[in-house]
Amino acid sequence: METTDLKDLKAKADRVNPQHKEGPVAAAIENYTSKLPSDLFLWAALGSMAVSATLKIMRKDEEALFVGQWAPSFLLLGNYNKMIKLAGYEKDK
């Protein structure tokens, strides 16, 4: 893409949401998740790893892999939760 194409694309994107406000779904999620303690997600991740290790010891390899893959998702949700709390989700309102 040429520089002018990129500038046009950026200008179009800026016109879509000029106030940079969140949509109603994101606002509802942020409202709910901001009330949850951040360490809940850490404990959920550690719990899924413990359950995964237990399943692995029990030679249930597929189940262990399935449950073990939850940990990164819990950690990402915890990171999102912390960012919402630090940024203050109500600034857009």
mmCIF file with all atom_site columns, C-alpha atoms in Angstrom:
data_model
loop_
_atom_site.group_PDB
_atom_site.id
_atom_site.type_symbol
_atom_site.label_atom_id
_atom_site.label_alt_id
_atom_site.label_comp_id
_atom_site.label_asym_id
_atom_site.label_entity_id
_atom_site.label_seq_id
_atom_site.pdbx_PDB_ins_code
_atom_site.Cartn_x
_atom_site.Cartn_y
_atom_site.Cartn_z
_atom_site.occupancy
_atom_site.B_iso_or_equiv
_atom_site.pdbx_formal_charge
_atom_site.auth_seq_id
_atom_site.auth_comp_id
_atom_site.auth_asym_id
_atom_site.auth_atom_id
_atom_site.pdbx_PDB_model_num
ATOM 1  C CA . MET A 1 1  ? 0.000   0.000   0.000  1.00 0.00 ? 1  MET A CA 1
ATOM 2  C CA . GLU A 1 2  ? 1.085   3.501   -0.691 1.00 0.00 ? 2  GLU A CA 1
ATOM 3  C CA . THR A 1 3  ? 1.341   6.168   1.979  1.00 0.00 ? 3  THR A CA 1
ATOM 4  C CA . THR A 1 4  ? -1.777  7.940   0.701  1.00 0.00 ? 4  THR A CA 1
ATOM 5  C CA . ASP A 1 5  ? -3.737  4.671   0.887  1.00 0.00 ? 5  ASP A CA 1
ATOM 6  C CA . LEU A 1 6  ? -2.690  4.233   4.506  1.00 0.00 ? 6  LEU A CA 1
ATOM 7  C CA . LYS A 1 7  ? -3.678  7.798   5.346  1.00 0.00 ? 7  LYS A CA 1
ATOM 8  C CA . ASP A 1 8  ? -7.081  7.303   3.709  1.00 0.00 ? 8  ASP A CA 1
ATOM 9  C CA . LEU A 1 9  ? -7.590  4.048   5.593  1.00 0.00 ? 9  LEU A CA 1
ATOM 10 C CA . LYS A 1 10 ? -6.677  5.702   8.897  1.00 0.00 ? 10 LYS A CA 1
ATOM 11 C CA . ALA A 1 11 ? -9.022  8.605   8.202  1.00 0.00 ? 11 ALA A CA 1
ATOM 12 C CA . LYS A 1 12 ? -11.877 6.185   7.481  1.00 0.00 ? 12 LYS A CA 1
ATOM 13 C CA . ALA A 1 13 ? -11.156 4.247   10.677 1.00 0.00 ? 13 ALA A CA 1
ATOM 14 C CA . ASP A 1 14 ? -11.140 7.450   12.731 1.00 0.00 ? 14 ASP A CA 1
ATOM 15 C CA . ARG A 1 15 ? -14.578 8.387   11.386 1.00 0.00 ? 15 ARG A CA 1
ATOM 16 C CA . VAL A 1 16 ? -16.135 5.073   12.473 1.00 0.00 ? 16 VAL A CA 1
ATOM 17 C CA . ASN A 1 17 ? -15.836 5.778   16.211 1.00 0.00 ? 17 ASN A CA 1
ATOM 18 C CA . PRO A 1 18 ? -14.577 9.339   16.743 1.00 0.00 ? 18 PRO A CA 1
ATOM 19 C CA . GLN A 1 19 ? -15.204 9.332   20.515 1.00 0.00 ? 19 GLN A CA 1
ATOM 20 C CA . HIS A 1 20 ? -13.373 5.991   20.924 1.00 0.00 ? 20 HIS A CA 1
ATOM 21 C CA . LYS A 1 21 ? -16.184 4.640   23.114 1.00 0.00 ? 21 LYS A CA 1
ATOM 22 C CA . GLU A 1 22 ? -16.782 0.989   23.831 1.00 0.00 ? 22 GLU A CA 1
ATOM 23 C CA . GLY A 1 23 ? -19.877 -0.742  22.530 1.00 0.00 ? 23 GLY A CA 1
ATOM 24 C CA . PRO A 1 24 ? -22.646 -1.975  24.823 1.00 0.00 ? 24 PRO A CA 1
ATOM 25 C CA . VAL A 1 25 ? -21.341 -5.563  24.949 1.00 0.00 ? 25 VAL A CA 1
ATOM 26 C CA . ALA A 1 26 ? -17.810 -4.517  25.911 1.00 0.00 ? 26 ALA A CA 1
ATOM 27 C CA . ALA A 1 27 ? -19.179 -2.059  28.475 1.00 0.00 ? 27 ALA A CA 1
ATOM 28 C CA . ALA A 1 28 ? -21.328 -4.782  30.062 1.00 0.00 ? 28 ALA A CA 1
ATOM 29 C CA . ILE A 1 29 ? -18.383 -7.190  30.221 1.00 0.00 ? 29 ILE A CA 1
ATOM 30 C CA . GLU A 1 30 ? -16.140 -4.515  31.733 1.00 0.00 ? 30 GLU A CA 1
ATOM 31 C CA . ASN A 1 31 ? -18.809 -3.621  34.279 1.00 0.00 ? 31 ASN A CA 1
ATOM 32 C CA . TYR A 1 32 ? -19.062 -7.243  35.401 1.00 0.00 ? 32 TYR A CA 1
ATOM 33 C CA . THR A 1 33 ? -15.375 -8.199  35.291 1.00 0.00 ? 33 THR A CA 1
ATOM 34 C CA . SER A 1 34 ? -14.238 -5.066  37.125 1.00 0.00 ? 34 SER A CA 1
ATOM 35 C CA . LYS A 1 35 ? -16.045 -6.395  40.201 1.00 0.00 ? 35 LYS A CA 1
ATOM 36 C CA . LEU A 1 36 ? -14.103 -9.675  40.238 1.00 0.00 ? 36 LEU A CA 1
ATOM 37 C CA . PRO A 1 37 ? -10.868 -9.889  42.226 1.00 0.00 ? 37 PRO A CA 1
ATOM 38 C CA . SER A 1 38 ? -7.817  -10.225 39.989 1.00 0.00 ? 38 SER A CA 1
ATOM 39 C CA . ASP A 1 39 ? -6.384  -13.152 41.924 1.00 0.00 ? 39 ASP A CA 1
ATOM 40 C CA . LEU A 1 40 ? -9.483  -15.205 41.055 1.00 0.00 ? 40 LEU A CA 1
ATOM 41 C CA . PHE A 1 41 ? -8.073  -15.652 37.554 1.00 0.00 ? 41 PHE A CA 1
ATOM 42 C CA . LEU A 1 42 ? -4.637  -16.594 38.891 1.00 0.00 ? 42 LEU A CA 1
ATOM 43 C CA . TRP A 1 43 ? -6.169  -19.257 41.136 1.00 0.00 ? 43 TRP A CA 1
ATOM 44 C CA . ALA A 1 44 ? -8.272  -20.548 38.235 1.00 0.00 ? 44 ALA A CA 1
ATOM 45 C CA . ALA A 1 45 ? -5.125  -20.882 36.106 1.00 0.00 ? 45 ALA A CA 1
ATOM 46 C CA . LEU A 1 46 ? -3.230  -22.659 38.883 1.00 0.00 ? 46 LEU A CA 1
ATOM 47 C CA . GLY A 1 47 ? -6.228  -24.904 39.507 1.00 0.00 ? 47 GLY A CA 1
ATOM 48 C CA . SER A 1 48 ? -6.457  -25.897 35.865 1.00 0.00 ? 48 SER A CA 1
ATOM 49 C CA . MET A 1 49 ? -2.751  -26.743 35.865 1.00 0.00 ? 49 MET A CA 1
ATOM 50 C CA . ALA A 1 50 ? -3.167  -28.865 39.014 1.00 0.00 ? 50 ALA A CA 1
ATOM 51 C CA . VAL A 1 51 ? -6.168  -30.696 37.544 1.00 0.00 ? 51 VAL A CA 1
ATOM 52 C CA . SER A 1 52 ? -4.239  -31.184 34.313 1.00 0.00 ? 52 SER A CA 1
ATOM 53 C CA . ALA A 1 53 ? -1.268  -32.659 36.189 1.00 0.00 ? 53 ALA A CA 1
ATOM 54 C CA . THR A 1 54 ? -3.591  -34.953 38.134 1.00 0.00 ? 54 THR A CA 1
ATOM 55 C CA . LEU A 1 55 ? -5.242  -36.146 34.932 1.00 0.00 ? 55 LEU A CA 1
ATOM 56 C CA . LYS A 1 56 ? -1.816  -36.730 33.384 1.00 0.00 ? 56 LYS A CA 1
ATOM 57 C CA . ILE A 1 57 ? -0.780  -38.862 36.366 1.00 0.00 ? 57 ILE A CA 1
ATOM 58 C CA . MET A 1 58 ? -4.022  -40.810 35.919 1.00 0.00 ? 58 MET A CA 1
ATOM 59 C CA . ARG A 1 59 ? -2.962  -41.397 32.283 1.00 0.00 ? 59 ARG A CA 1
ATOM 60 C CA . LYS A 1 60 ? -5.888  -39.431 30.896 1.00 0.00 ? 60 LYS A CA 1
ATOM 61 C CA . ASP A 1 61 ? -3.692  -37.591 28.422 1.00 0.00 ? 61 ASP A CA 1
ATOM 62 C CA . GLU A 1 62 ? -6.366  -36.031 26.215 1.00 0.00 ? 62 GLU A CA 1
ATOM 63 C CA . GLU A 1 63 ? -8.327  -34.693 29.184 1.00 0.00 ? 63 GLU A CA 1
ATOM 64 C CA . ALA A 1 64 ? -5.108  -33.412 30.777 1.00 0.00 ? 64 ALA A CA 1
ATOM 65 C CA . LEU A 1 65 ? -4.213  -31.526 27.620 1.00 0.00 ? 65 LEU A CA 1
ATOM 66 C CA . PHE A 1 66 ? -7.719  -30.078 27.327 1.00 0.00 ? 66 PHE A CA 1
ATOM 67 C CA . VAL A 1 67 ? -7.822  -28.794 30.911 1.00 0.00 ? 67 VAL A CA 1
ATOM 68 C CA . GLY A 1 68 ? -4.192  -27.648 30.839 1.00 0.00 ? 68 GLY A CA 1
ATOM 69 C CA . GLN A 1 69 ? -4.933  -25.368 27.913 1.00 0.00 ? 69 GLN A CA 1
ATOM 70 C CA . TRP A 1 70 ? -7.358  -23.352 30.038 1.00 0.00 ? 70 TRP A CA 1
ATOM 71 C CA . ALA A 1 71 ? -4.539  -21.770 32.074 1.00 0.00 ? 71 ALA A CA 1
ATOM 72 C CA . PRO A 1 72 ? -3.412  -19.230 29.436 1.00 0.00 ? 72 PRO A CA 1
ATOM 73 C CA . SER A 1 73 ? -7.015  -18.155 28.878 1.00 0.00 ? 73 SER A CA 1
ATOM 74 C CA . PHE A 1 74 ? -7.530  -17.568 32.593 1.00 0.00 ? 74 PHE A CA 1
ATOM 75 C CA . LEU A 1 75 ? -4.301  -15.567 32.751 1.00 0.00 ? 75 LEU A CA 1
ATOM 76 C CA . LEU A 1 76 ? -5.347  -13.440 29.770 1.00 0.00 ? 76 LEU A CA 1
ATOM 77 C CA . LEU A 1 77 ? -8.727  -12.804 31.372 1.00 0.00 ? 77 LEU A CA 1
ATOM 78 C CA . GLY A 1 78 ? -6.943  -11.797 34.571 1.00 0.00 ? 78 GLY A CA 1
ATOM 79 C CA . ASN A 1 79 ? -4.744  -9.428  32.596 1.00 0.00 ? 79 ASN A CA 1
ATOM 80 C CA . TYR A 1 80 ? -7.826  -7.909  30.948 1.00 0.00 ? 80 TYR A CA 1
ATOM 81 C CA . ASN A 1 81 ? -9.469  -7.564  34.359 1.00 0.00 ? 81 ASN A CA 1
ATOM 82 C CA . LYS A 1 82 ? -6.434  -5.763  35.765 1.00 0.00 ? 82 LYS A CA 1
ATOM 83 C CA . MET A 1 83 ? -6.199  -3.431  32.765 1.00 0.00 ? 83 MET A CA 1
ATOM 84 C CA . ILE A 1 84 ? -9.871  -2.510  33.099 1.00 0.00 ? 84 ILE A CA 1
ATOM 85 C CA . LYS A 1 85 ? -9.423  -1.746  36.778 1.00 0.00 ? 85 LYS A CA 1
ATOM 86 C CA . LEU A 1 86 ? -6.293  0.336   36.223 1.00 0.00 ? 86 LEU A CA 1
ATOM 87 C CA . ALA A 1 87 ? -7.706  2.229   33.247 1.00 0.00 ? 87 ALA A CA 1
ATOM 88 C CA . GLY A 1 88 ? -11.068 2.791   34.880 1.00 0.00 ? 88 GLY A CA 1
ATOM 89 C CA . TYR A 1 89 ? -13.757 1.375   32.650 1.00 0.00 ? 89 TYR A CA 1
ATOM 90 C CA . GLU A 1 90 ? -16.171 4.203   33.457 1.00 0.00 ? 90 GLU A CA 1
ATOM 91 C CA . LYS A 1 91 ? -14.079 6.891   31.735 1.00 0.00 ? 91 LYS A CA 1
ATOM 92 C CA . ASP A 1 92 ? -16.014 6.317   28.507 1.00 0.00 ? 92 ASP A CA 1
ATOM 93 C CA . LYS A 1 93 ? -19.396 6.917   30.147 1.00 0.00 ? 93 LYS A CA 1
#
